[in-house]
PDB file of C-alpha atoms in Angstrom:
ATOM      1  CA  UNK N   1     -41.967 198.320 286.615  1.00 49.00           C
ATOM      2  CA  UNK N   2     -41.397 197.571 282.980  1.00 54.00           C
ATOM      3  CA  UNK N   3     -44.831 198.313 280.618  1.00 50.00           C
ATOM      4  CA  UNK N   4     -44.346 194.766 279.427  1.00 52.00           C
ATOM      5  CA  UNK N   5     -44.901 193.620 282.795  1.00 66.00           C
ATOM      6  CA  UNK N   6     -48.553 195.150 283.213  1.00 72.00           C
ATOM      7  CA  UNK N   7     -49.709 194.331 279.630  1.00 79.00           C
ATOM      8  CA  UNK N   8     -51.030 190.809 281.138  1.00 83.00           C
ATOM      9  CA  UNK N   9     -53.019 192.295 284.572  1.00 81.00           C
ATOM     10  CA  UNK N  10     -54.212 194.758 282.542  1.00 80.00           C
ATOM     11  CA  UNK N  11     -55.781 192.432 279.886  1.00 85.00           C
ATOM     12  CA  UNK N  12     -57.086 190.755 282.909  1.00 85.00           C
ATOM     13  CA  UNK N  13     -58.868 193.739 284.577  1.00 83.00           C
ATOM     14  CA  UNK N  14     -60.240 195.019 280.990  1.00 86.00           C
ATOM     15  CA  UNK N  15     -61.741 191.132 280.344  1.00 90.00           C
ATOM     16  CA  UNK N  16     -63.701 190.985 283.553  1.00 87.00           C
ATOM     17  CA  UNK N  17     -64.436 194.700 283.839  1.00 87.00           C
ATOM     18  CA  UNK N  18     -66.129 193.347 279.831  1.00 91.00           C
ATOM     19  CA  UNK N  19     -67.381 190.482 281.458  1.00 91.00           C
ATOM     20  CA  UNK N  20     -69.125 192.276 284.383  1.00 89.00           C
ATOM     21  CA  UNK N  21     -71.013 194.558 281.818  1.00 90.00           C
ATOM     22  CA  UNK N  22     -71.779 191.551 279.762  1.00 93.00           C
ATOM     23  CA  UNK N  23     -73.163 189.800 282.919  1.00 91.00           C
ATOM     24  CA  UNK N  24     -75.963 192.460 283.729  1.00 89.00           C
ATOM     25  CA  UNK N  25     -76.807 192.984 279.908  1.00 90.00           C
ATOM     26  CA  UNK N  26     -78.057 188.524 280.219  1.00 90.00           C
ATOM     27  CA  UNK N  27     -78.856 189.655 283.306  1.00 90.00           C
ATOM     28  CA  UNK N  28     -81.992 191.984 282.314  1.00 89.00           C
ATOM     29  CA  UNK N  29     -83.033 188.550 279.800  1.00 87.00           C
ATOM     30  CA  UNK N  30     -84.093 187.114 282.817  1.00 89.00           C
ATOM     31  CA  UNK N  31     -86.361 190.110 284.352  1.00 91.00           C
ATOM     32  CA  UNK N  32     -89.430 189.014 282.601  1.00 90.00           C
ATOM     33  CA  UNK N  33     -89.055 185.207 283.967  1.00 89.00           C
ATOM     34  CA  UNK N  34     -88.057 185.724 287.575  1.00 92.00           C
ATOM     35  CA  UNK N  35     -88.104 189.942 288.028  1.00 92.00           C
ATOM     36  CA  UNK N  36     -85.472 191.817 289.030  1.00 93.00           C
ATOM     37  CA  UNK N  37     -85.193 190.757 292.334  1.00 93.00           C
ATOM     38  CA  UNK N  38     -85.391 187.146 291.246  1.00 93.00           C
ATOM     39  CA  UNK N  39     -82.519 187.714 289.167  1.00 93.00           C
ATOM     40  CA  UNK N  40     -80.240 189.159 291.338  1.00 93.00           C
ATOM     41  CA  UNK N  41     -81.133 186.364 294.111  1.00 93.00           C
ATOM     42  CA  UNK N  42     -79.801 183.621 291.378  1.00 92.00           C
ATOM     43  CA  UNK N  43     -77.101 185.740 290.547  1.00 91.00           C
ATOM     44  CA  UNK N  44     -75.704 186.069 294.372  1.00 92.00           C
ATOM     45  CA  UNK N  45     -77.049 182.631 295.233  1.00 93.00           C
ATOM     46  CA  UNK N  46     -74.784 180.830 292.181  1.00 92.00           C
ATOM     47  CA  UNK N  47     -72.200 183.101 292.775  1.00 90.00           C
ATOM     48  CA  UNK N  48     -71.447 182.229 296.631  1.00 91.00           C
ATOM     49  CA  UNK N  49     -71.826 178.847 295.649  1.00 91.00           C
ATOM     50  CA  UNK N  50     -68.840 179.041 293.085  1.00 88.00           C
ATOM     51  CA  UNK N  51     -66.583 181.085 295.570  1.00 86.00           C
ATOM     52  CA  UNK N  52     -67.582 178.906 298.583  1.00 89.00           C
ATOM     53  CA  UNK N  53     -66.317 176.020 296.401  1.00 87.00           C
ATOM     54  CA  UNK N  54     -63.201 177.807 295.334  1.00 82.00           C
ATOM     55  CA  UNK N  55     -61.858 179.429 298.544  1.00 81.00           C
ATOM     56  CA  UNK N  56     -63.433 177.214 301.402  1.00 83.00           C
ATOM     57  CA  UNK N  57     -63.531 180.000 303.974  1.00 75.00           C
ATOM     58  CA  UNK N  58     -64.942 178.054 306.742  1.00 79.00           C
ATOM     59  CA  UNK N  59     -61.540 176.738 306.954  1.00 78.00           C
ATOM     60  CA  UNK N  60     -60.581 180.274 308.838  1.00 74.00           C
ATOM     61  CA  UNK N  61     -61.404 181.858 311.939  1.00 78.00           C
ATOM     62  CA  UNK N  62     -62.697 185.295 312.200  1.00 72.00           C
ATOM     63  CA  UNK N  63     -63.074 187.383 315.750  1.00 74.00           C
ATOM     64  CA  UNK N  64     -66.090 189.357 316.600  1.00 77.00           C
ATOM     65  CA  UNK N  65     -64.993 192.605 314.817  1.00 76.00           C
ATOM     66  CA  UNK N  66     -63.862 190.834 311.460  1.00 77.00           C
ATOM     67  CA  UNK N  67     -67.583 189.161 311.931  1.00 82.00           C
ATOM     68  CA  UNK N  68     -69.295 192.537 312.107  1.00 84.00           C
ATOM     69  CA  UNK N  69     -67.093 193.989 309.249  1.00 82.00           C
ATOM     70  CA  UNK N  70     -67.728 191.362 306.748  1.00 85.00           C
ATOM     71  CA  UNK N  71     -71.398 191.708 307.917  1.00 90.00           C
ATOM     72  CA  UNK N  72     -71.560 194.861 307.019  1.00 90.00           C
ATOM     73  CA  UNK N  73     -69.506 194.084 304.123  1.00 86.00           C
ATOM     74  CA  UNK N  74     -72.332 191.602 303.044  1.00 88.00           C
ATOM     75  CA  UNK N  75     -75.101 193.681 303.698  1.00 92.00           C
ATOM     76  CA  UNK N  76     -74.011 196.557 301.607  1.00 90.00           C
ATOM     77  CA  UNK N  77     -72.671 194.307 298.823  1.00 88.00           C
ATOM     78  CA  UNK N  78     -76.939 192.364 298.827  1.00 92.00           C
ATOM     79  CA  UNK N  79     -78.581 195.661 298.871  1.00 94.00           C
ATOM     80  CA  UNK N  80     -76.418 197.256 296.421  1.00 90.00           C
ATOM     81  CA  UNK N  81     -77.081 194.423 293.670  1.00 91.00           C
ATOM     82  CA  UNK N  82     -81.188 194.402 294.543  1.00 95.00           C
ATOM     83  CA  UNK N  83     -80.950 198.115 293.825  1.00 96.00           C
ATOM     84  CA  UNK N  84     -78.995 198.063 290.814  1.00 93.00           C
ATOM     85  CA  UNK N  85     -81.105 195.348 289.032  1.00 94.00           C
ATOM     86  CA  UNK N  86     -83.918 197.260 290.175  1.00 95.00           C
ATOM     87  CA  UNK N  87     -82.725 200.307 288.400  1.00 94.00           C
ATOM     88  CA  UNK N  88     -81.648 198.475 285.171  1.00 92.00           C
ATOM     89  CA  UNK N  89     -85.099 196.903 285.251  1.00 92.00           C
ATOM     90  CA  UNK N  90     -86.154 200.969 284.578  1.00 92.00           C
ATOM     91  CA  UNK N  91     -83.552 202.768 282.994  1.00 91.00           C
ATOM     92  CA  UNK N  92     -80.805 201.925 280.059  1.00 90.00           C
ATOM     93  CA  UNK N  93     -77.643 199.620 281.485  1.00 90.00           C
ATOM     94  CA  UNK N  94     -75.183 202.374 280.563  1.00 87.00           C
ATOM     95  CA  UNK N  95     -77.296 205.366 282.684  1.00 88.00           C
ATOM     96  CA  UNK N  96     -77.085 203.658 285.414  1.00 90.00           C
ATOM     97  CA  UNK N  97     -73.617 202.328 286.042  1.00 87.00           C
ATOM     98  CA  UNK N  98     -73.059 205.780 285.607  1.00 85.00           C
ATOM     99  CA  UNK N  99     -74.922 206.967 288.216  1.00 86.00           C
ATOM    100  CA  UNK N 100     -74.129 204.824 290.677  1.00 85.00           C
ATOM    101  CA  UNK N 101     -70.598 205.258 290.126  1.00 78.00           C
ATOM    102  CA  UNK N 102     -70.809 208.566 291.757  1.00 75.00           C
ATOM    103  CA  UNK N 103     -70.772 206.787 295.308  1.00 74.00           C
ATOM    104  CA  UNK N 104     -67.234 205.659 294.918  1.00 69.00           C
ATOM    105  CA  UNK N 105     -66.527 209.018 293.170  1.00 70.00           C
ATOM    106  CA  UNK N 106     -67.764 210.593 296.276  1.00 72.00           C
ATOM    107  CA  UNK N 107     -66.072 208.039 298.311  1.00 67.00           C
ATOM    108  CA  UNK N 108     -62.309 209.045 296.354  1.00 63.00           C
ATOM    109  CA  UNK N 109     -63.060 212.666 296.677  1.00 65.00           C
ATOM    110  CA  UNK N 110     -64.095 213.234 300.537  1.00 66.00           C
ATOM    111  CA  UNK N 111     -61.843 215.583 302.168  1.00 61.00           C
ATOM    112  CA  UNK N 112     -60.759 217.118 298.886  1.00 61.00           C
ATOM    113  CA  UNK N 113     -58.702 220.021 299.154  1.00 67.00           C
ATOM    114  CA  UNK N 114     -56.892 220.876 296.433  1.00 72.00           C
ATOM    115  CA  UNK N 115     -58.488 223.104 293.805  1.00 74.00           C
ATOM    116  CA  UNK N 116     -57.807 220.361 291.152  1.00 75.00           C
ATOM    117  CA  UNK N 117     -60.129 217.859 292.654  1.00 71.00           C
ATOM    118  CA  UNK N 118     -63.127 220.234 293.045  1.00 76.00           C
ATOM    119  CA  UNK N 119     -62.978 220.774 288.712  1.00 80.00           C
ATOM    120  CA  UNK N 120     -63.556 216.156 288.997  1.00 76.00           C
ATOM    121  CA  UNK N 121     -66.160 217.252 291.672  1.00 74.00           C
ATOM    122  CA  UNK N 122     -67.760 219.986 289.104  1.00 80.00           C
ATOM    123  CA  UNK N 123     -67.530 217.521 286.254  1.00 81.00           C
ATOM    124  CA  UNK N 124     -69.294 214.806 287.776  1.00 77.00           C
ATOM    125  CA  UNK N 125     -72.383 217.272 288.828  1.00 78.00           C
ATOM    126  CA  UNK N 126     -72.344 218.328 285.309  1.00 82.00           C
ATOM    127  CA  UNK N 127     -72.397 214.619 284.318  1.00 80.00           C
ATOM    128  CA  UNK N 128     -75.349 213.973 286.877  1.00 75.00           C
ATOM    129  CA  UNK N 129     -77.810 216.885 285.780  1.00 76.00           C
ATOM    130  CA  UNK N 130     -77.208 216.090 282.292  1.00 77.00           C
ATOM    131  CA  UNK N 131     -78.398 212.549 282.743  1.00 74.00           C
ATOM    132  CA  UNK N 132     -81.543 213.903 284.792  1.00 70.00           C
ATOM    133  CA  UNK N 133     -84.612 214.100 282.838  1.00 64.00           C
ATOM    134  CA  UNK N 134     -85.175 217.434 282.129  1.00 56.00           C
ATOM    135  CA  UNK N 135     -87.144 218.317 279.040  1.00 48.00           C
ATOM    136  CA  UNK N 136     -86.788 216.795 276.059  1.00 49.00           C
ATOM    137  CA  UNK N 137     -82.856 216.587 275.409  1.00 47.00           C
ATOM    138  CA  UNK N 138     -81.960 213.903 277.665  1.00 49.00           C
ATOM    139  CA  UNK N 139     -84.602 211.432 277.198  1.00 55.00           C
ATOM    140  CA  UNK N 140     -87.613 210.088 279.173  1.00 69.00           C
ATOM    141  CA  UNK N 141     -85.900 208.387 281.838  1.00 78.00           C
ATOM    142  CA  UNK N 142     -88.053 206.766 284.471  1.00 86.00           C
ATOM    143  CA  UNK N 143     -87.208 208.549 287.886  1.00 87.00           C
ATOM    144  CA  UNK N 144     -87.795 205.666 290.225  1.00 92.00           C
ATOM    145  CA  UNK N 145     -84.636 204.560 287.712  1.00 92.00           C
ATOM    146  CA  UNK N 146     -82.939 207.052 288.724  1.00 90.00           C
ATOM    147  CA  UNK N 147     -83.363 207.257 292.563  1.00 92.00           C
ATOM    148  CA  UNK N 148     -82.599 203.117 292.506  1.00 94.00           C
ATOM    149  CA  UNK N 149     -79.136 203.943 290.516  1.00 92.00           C
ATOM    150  CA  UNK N 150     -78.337 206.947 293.014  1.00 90.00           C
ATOM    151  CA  UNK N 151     -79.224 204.586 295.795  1.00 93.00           C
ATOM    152  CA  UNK N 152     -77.058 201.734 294.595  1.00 92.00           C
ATOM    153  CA  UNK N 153     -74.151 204.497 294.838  1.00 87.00           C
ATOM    154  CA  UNK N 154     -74.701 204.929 298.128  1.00 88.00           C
ATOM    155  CA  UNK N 155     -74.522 201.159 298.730  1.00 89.00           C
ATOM    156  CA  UNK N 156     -71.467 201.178 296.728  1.00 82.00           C
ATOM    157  CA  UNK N 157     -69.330 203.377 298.663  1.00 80.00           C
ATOM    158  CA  UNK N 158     -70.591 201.304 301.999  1.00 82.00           C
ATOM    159  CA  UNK N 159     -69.810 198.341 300.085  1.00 80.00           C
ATOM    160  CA  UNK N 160     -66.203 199.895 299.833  1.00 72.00           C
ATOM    161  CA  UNK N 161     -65.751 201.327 303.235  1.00 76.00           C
ATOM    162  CA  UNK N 162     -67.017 198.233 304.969  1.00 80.00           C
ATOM    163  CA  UNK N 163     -64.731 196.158 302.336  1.00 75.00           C
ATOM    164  CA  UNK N 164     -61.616 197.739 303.090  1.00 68.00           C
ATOM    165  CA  UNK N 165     -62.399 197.003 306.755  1.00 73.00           C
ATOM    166  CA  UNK N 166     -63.082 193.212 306.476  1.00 71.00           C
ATOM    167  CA  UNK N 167     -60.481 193.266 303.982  1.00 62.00           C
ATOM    168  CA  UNK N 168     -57.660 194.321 306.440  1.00 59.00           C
ATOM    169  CA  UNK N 169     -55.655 190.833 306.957  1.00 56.00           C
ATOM    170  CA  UNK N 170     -58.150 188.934 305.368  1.00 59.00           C
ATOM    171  CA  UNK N 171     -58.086 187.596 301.871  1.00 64.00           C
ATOM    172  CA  UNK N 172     -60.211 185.890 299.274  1.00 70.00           C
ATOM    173  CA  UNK N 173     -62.262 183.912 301.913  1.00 77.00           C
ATOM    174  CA  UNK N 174     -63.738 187.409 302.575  1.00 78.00           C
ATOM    175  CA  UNK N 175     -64.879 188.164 299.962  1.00 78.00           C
ATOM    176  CA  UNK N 176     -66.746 184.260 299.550  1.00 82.00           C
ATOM    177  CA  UNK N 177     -68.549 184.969 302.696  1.00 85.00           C
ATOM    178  CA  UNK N 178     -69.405 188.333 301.616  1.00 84.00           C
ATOM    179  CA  UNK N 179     -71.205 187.387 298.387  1.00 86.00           C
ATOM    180  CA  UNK N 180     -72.915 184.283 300.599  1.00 90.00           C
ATOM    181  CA  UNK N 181     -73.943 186.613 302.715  1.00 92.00           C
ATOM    182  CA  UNK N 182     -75.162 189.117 300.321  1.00 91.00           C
ATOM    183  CA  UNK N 183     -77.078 185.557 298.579  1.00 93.00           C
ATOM    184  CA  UNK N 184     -79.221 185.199 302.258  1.00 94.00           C
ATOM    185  CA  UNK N 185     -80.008 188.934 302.069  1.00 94.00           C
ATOM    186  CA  UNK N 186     -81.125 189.252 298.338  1.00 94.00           C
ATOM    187  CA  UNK N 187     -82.806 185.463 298.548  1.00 94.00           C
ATOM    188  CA  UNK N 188     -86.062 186.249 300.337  1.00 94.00           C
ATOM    189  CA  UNK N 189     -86.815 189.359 298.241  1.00 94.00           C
ATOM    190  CA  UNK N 190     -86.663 186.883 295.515  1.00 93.00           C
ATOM    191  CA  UNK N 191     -88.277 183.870 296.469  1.00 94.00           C
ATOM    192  CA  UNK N 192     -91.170 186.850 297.053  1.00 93.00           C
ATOM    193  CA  UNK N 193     -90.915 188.053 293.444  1.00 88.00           C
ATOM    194  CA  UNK N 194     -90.348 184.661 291.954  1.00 89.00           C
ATOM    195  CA  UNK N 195     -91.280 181.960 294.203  1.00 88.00           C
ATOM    196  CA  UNK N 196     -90.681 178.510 291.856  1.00 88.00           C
ATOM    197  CA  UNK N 197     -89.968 180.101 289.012  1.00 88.00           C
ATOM    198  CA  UNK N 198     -86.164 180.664 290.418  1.00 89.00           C
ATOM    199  CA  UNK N 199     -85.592 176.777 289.773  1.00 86.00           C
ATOM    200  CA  UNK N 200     -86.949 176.263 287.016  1.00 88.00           C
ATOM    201  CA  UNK N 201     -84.442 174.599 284.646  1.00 89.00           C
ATOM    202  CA  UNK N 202     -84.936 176.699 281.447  1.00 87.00           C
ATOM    203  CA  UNK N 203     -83.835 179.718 282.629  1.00 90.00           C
ATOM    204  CA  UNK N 204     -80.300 177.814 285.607  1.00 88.00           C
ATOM    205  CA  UNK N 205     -77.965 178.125 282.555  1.00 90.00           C
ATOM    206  CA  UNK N 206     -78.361 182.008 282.028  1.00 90.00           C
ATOM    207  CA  UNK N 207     -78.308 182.586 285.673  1.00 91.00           C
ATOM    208  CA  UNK N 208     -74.932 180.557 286.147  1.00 91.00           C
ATOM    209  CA  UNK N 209     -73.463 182.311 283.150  1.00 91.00           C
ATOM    210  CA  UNK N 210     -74.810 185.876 284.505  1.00 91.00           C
ATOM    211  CA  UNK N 211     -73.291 184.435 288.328  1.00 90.00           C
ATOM    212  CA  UNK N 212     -69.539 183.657 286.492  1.00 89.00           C
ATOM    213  CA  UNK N 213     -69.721 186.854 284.109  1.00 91.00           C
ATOM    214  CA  UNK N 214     -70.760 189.181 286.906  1.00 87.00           C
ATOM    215  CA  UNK N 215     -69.219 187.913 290.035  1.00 80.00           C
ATOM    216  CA  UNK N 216     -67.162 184.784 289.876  1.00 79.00           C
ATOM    217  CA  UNK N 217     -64.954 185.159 286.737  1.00 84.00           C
ATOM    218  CA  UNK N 218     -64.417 188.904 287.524  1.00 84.00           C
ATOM    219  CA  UNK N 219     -63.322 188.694 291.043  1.00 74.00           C
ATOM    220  CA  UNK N 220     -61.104 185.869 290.238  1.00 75.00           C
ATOM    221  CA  UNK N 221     -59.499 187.456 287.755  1.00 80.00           C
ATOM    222  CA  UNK N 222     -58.643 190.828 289.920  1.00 74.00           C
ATOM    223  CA  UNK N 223     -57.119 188.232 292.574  1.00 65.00           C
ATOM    224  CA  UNK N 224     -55.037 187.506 289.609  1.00 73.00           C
ATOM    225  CA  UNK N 225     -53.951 190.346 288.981  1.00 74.00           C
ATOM    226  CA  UNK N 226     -54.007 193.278 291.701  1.00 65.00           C
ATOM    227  CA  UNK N 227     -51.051 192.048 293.147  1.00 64.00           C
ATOM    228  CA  UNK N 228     -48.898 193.201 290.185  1.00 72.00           C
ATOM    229  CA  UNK N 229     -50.562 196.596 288.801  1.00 70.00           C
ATOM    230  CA  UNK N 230     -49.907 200.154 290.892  1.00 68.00           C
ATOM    231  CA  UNK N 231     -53.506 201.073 292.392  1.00 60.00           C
ATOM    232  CA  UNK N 232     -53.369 204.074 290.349  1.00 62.00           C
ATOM    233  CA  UNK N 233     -53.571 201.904 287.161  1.00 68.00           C
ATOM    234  CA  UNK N 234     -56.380 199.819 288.558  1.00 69.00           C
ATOM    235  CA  UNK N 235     -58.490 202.668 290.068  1.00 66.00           C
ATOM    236  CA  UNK N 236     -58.404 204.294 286.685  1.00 72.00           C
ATOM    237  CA  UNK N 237     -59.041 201.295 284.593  1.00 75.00           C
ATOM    238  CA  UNK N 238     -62.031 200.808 286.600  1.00 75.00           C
ATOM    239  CA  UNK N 239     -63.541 203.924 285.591  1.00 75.00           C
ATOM    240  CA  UNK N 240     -64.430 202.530 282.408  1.00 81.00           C
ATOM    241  CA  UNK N 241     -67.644 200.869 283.924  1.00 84.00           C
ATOM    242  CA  UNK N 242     -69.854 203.070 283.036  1.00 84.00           C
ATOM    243  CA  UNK N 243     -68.660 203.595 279.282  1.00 86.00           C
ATOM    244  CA  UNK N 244     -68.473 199.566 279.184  1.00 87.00           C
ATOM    245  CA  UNK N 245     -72.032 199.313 280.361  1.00 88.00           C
ATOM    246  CA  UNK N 246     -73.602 202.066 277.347  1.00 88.00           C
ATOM    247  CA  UNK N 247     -71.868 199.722 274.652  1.00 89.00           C
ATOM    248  CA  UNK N 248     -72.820 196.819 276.121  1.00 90.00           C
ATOM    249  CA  UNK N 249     -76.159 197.712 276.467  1.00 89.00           C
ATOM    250  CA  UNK N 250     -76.603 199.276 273.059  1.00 89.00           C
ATOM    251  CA  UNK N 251     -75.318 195.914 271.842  1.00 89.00           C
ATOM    252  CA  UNK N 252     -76.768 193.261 273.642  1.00 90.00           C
ATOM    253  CA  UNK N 253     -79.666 195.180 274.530  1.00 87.00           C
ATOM    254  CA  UNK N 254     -80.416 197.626 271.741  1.00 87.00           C
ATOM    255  CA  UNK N 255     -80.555 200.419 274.166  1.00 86.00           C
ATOM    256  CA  UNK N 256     -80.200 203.842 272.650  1.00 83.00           C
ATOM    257  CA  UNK N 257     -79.254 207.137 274.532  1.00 82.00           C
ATOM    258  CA  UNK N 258     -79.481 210.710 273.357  1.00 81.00           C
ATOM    259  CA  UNK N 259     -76.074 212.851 273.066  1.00 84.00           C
ATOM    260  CA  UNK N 260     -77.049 214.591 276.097  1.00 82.00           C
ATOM    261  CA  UNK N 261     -77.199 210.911 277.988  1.00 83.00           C
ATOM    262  CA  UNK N 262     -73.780 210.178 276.034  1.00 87.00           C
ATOM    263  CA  UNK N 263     -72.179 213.609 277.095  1.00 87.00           C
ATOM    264  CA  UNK N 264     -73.095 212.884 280.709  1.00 84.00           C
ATOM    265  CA  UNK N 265     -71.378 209.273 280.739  1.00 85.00           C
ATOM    266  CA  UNK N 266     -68.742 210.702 278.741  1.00 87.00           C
ATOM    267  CA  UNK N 267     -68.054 213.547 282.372  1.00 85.00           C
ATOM    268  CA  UNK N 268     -68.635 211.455 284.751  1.00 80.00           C
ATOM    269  CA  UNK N 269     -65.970 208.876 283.232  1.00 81.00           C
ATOM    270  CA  UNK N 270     -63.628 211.634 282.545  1.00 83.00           C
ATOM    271  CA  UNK N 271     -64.456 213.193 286.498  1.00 79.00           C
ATOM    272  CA  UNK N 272     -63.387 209.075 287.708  1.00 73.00           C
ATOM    273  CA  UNK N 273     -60.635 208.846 285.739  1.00 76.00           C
ATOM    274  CA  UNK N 274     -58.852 213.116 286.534  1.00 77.00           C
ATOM    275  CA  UNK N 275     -60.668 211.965 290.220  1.00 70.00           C
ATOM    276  CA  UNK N 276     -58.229 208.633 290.778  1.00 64.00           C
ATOM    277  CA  UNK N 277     -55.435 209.782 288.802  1.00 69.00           C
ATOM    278  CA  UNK N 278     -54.614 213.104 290.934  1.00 68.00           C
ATOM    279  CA  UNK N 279     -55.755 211.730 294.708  1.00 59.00           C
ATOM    280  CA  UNK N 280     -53.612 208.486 294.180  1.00 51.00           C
ATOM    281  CA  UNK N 281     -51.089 210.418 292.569  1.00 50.00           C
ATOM    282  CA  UNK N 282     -48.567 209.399 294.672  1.00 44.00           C
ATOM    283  CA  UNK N 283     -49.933 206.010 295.089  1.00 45.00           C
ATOM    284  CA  UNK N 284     -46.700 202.923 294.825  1.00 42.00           C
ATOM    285  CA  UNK N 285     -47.186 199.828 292.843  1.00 40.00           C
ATOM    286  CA  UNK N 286     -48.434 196.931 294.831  1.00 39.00           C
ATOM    287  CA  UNK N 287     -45.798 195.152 293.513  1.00 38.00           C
TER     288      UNK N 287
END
């Protein structure tokens, strides 16, 4: 494969991997109008909308186990974002991306063996104390923050497990009913937390833009691209989430974090990206 050939899928990932982080930054604007659960019932419930639209899946026909995978699928992908906006409700944006991207990290490392992927497995500990609060050096960090962020790991990896299994000879129409799904799961919780205030007019725009930031535009653009970048690439790119997140919410959102919280990122980045690069070592090019 010829580097010219991955500049464009790359620029693709890196823009909606930006435009994700971007998303939940707006995202936290609308906390004090609809809470965090209201938030990320718009967010699912204009998202499935836009994907429904796009890739029509009721025009396929799914058996009883694809059914109970993409439930699954759903369920994991609804509880996952009601966690996660509950945790960036508590704790800065950057935090906890990072913690919650030790679920996948888990995921990627089960059944290690060699003695290179226990020093990722080491790193990403480190990475995890260091953003616990303990005394002064790494900030006050709220812990029900913290236990929300873990949590939405755990969703995270289900989310991928469960994915991979709907995913098997499906395609984008999957991933449409898994988001609608995800909407009907995350919806109640919201209407409870919101009740009218999720239609009220003044706040639609920044939920469609946080739907199309977060979900829509992102997932789009992988379609785009996955099919010409080596998993490797991809796997590795994404571990830039969590370092995305910290800038974008020290930007957008004028949240600070202490070295320590920096230095913690900064290993559990570092422990995705050694983590994905050795295990899919020998990983071919999807095209």
């Amino acid at each position: 494969m010829r580097p010219s050939s991955i500049i464009l899928p790359v620029a693709l990932i890196t823009f909606g991997m930006v435009a994700t982080q971007i998303g939940a930054s707006l995202a936290k604007g609308l906390f004090p109008a609809v809470g965090a659960s209201g938030a990320t019932a718009l967010r699912l419930t204009l998202a499935a909308l836009a994907l429904l639209a796009l890739f029509r899946p009721w025009r396929h026909k799914l058996d009883a186990s694809q059914w109970r995978a993409v439930l699954l699928y759903g369920a994991a992908m609804g509880a996952m974002n009601l966690l996660f906006y509950g945790a960036i409700a508590r704790i800065p944006l950057g935090i906890a991306v990072a913690l919650e991207f030790t679920g996948p990290l888990a995921v990627a490392l089960a059944g290690s063996r060699k003695p290179l992927d226990f020093l990722w497995i080491g790193m990403a500990l480190l990475g995890f104390l260091a953003l616990l609060p303990f005394g002064k050096m790494s900030g006050a960090l709220d812990p029900v923050g913290i236990a929300l962020a873990l949590a939405t790991g755990i969703c995270w990896a289900g989310y991928i497990v469960f994915g991979q299994r709907a995913g098997t000879g499906g395609g984008p129409h999957i991933a449409a009913l898994g988001v609608g799904l995800a909407a009907i799961i995350a919806l109640p919780f919201g209407i409870a937390s919101a009740g009218m205030a999720l239609v009220d007019p003044a706040i639609l725009p920044i939920a469609l833009g946080v739907a199309l930031l977060s979900s829509a535009i992102p997932y789009t653009l992988d379609m785009i691209a996955l099919p010409h970048i080596p998993t490797r690439l991809f796997s590795i790119l994404a571990s830039a989430h969590p370092g995305l997140a910290a800038i974008a919410g020290f930007v957008i959102l004028s949240e600070q974090l202490s070295a320590w919280q920096i230095a913690g990122i900064t290993c559990i980045v570092l422990a995705s990206i050694g983590g994905t690069a050795t295990i899919t070592r020998d990983t071919p090019p999807l095209a």
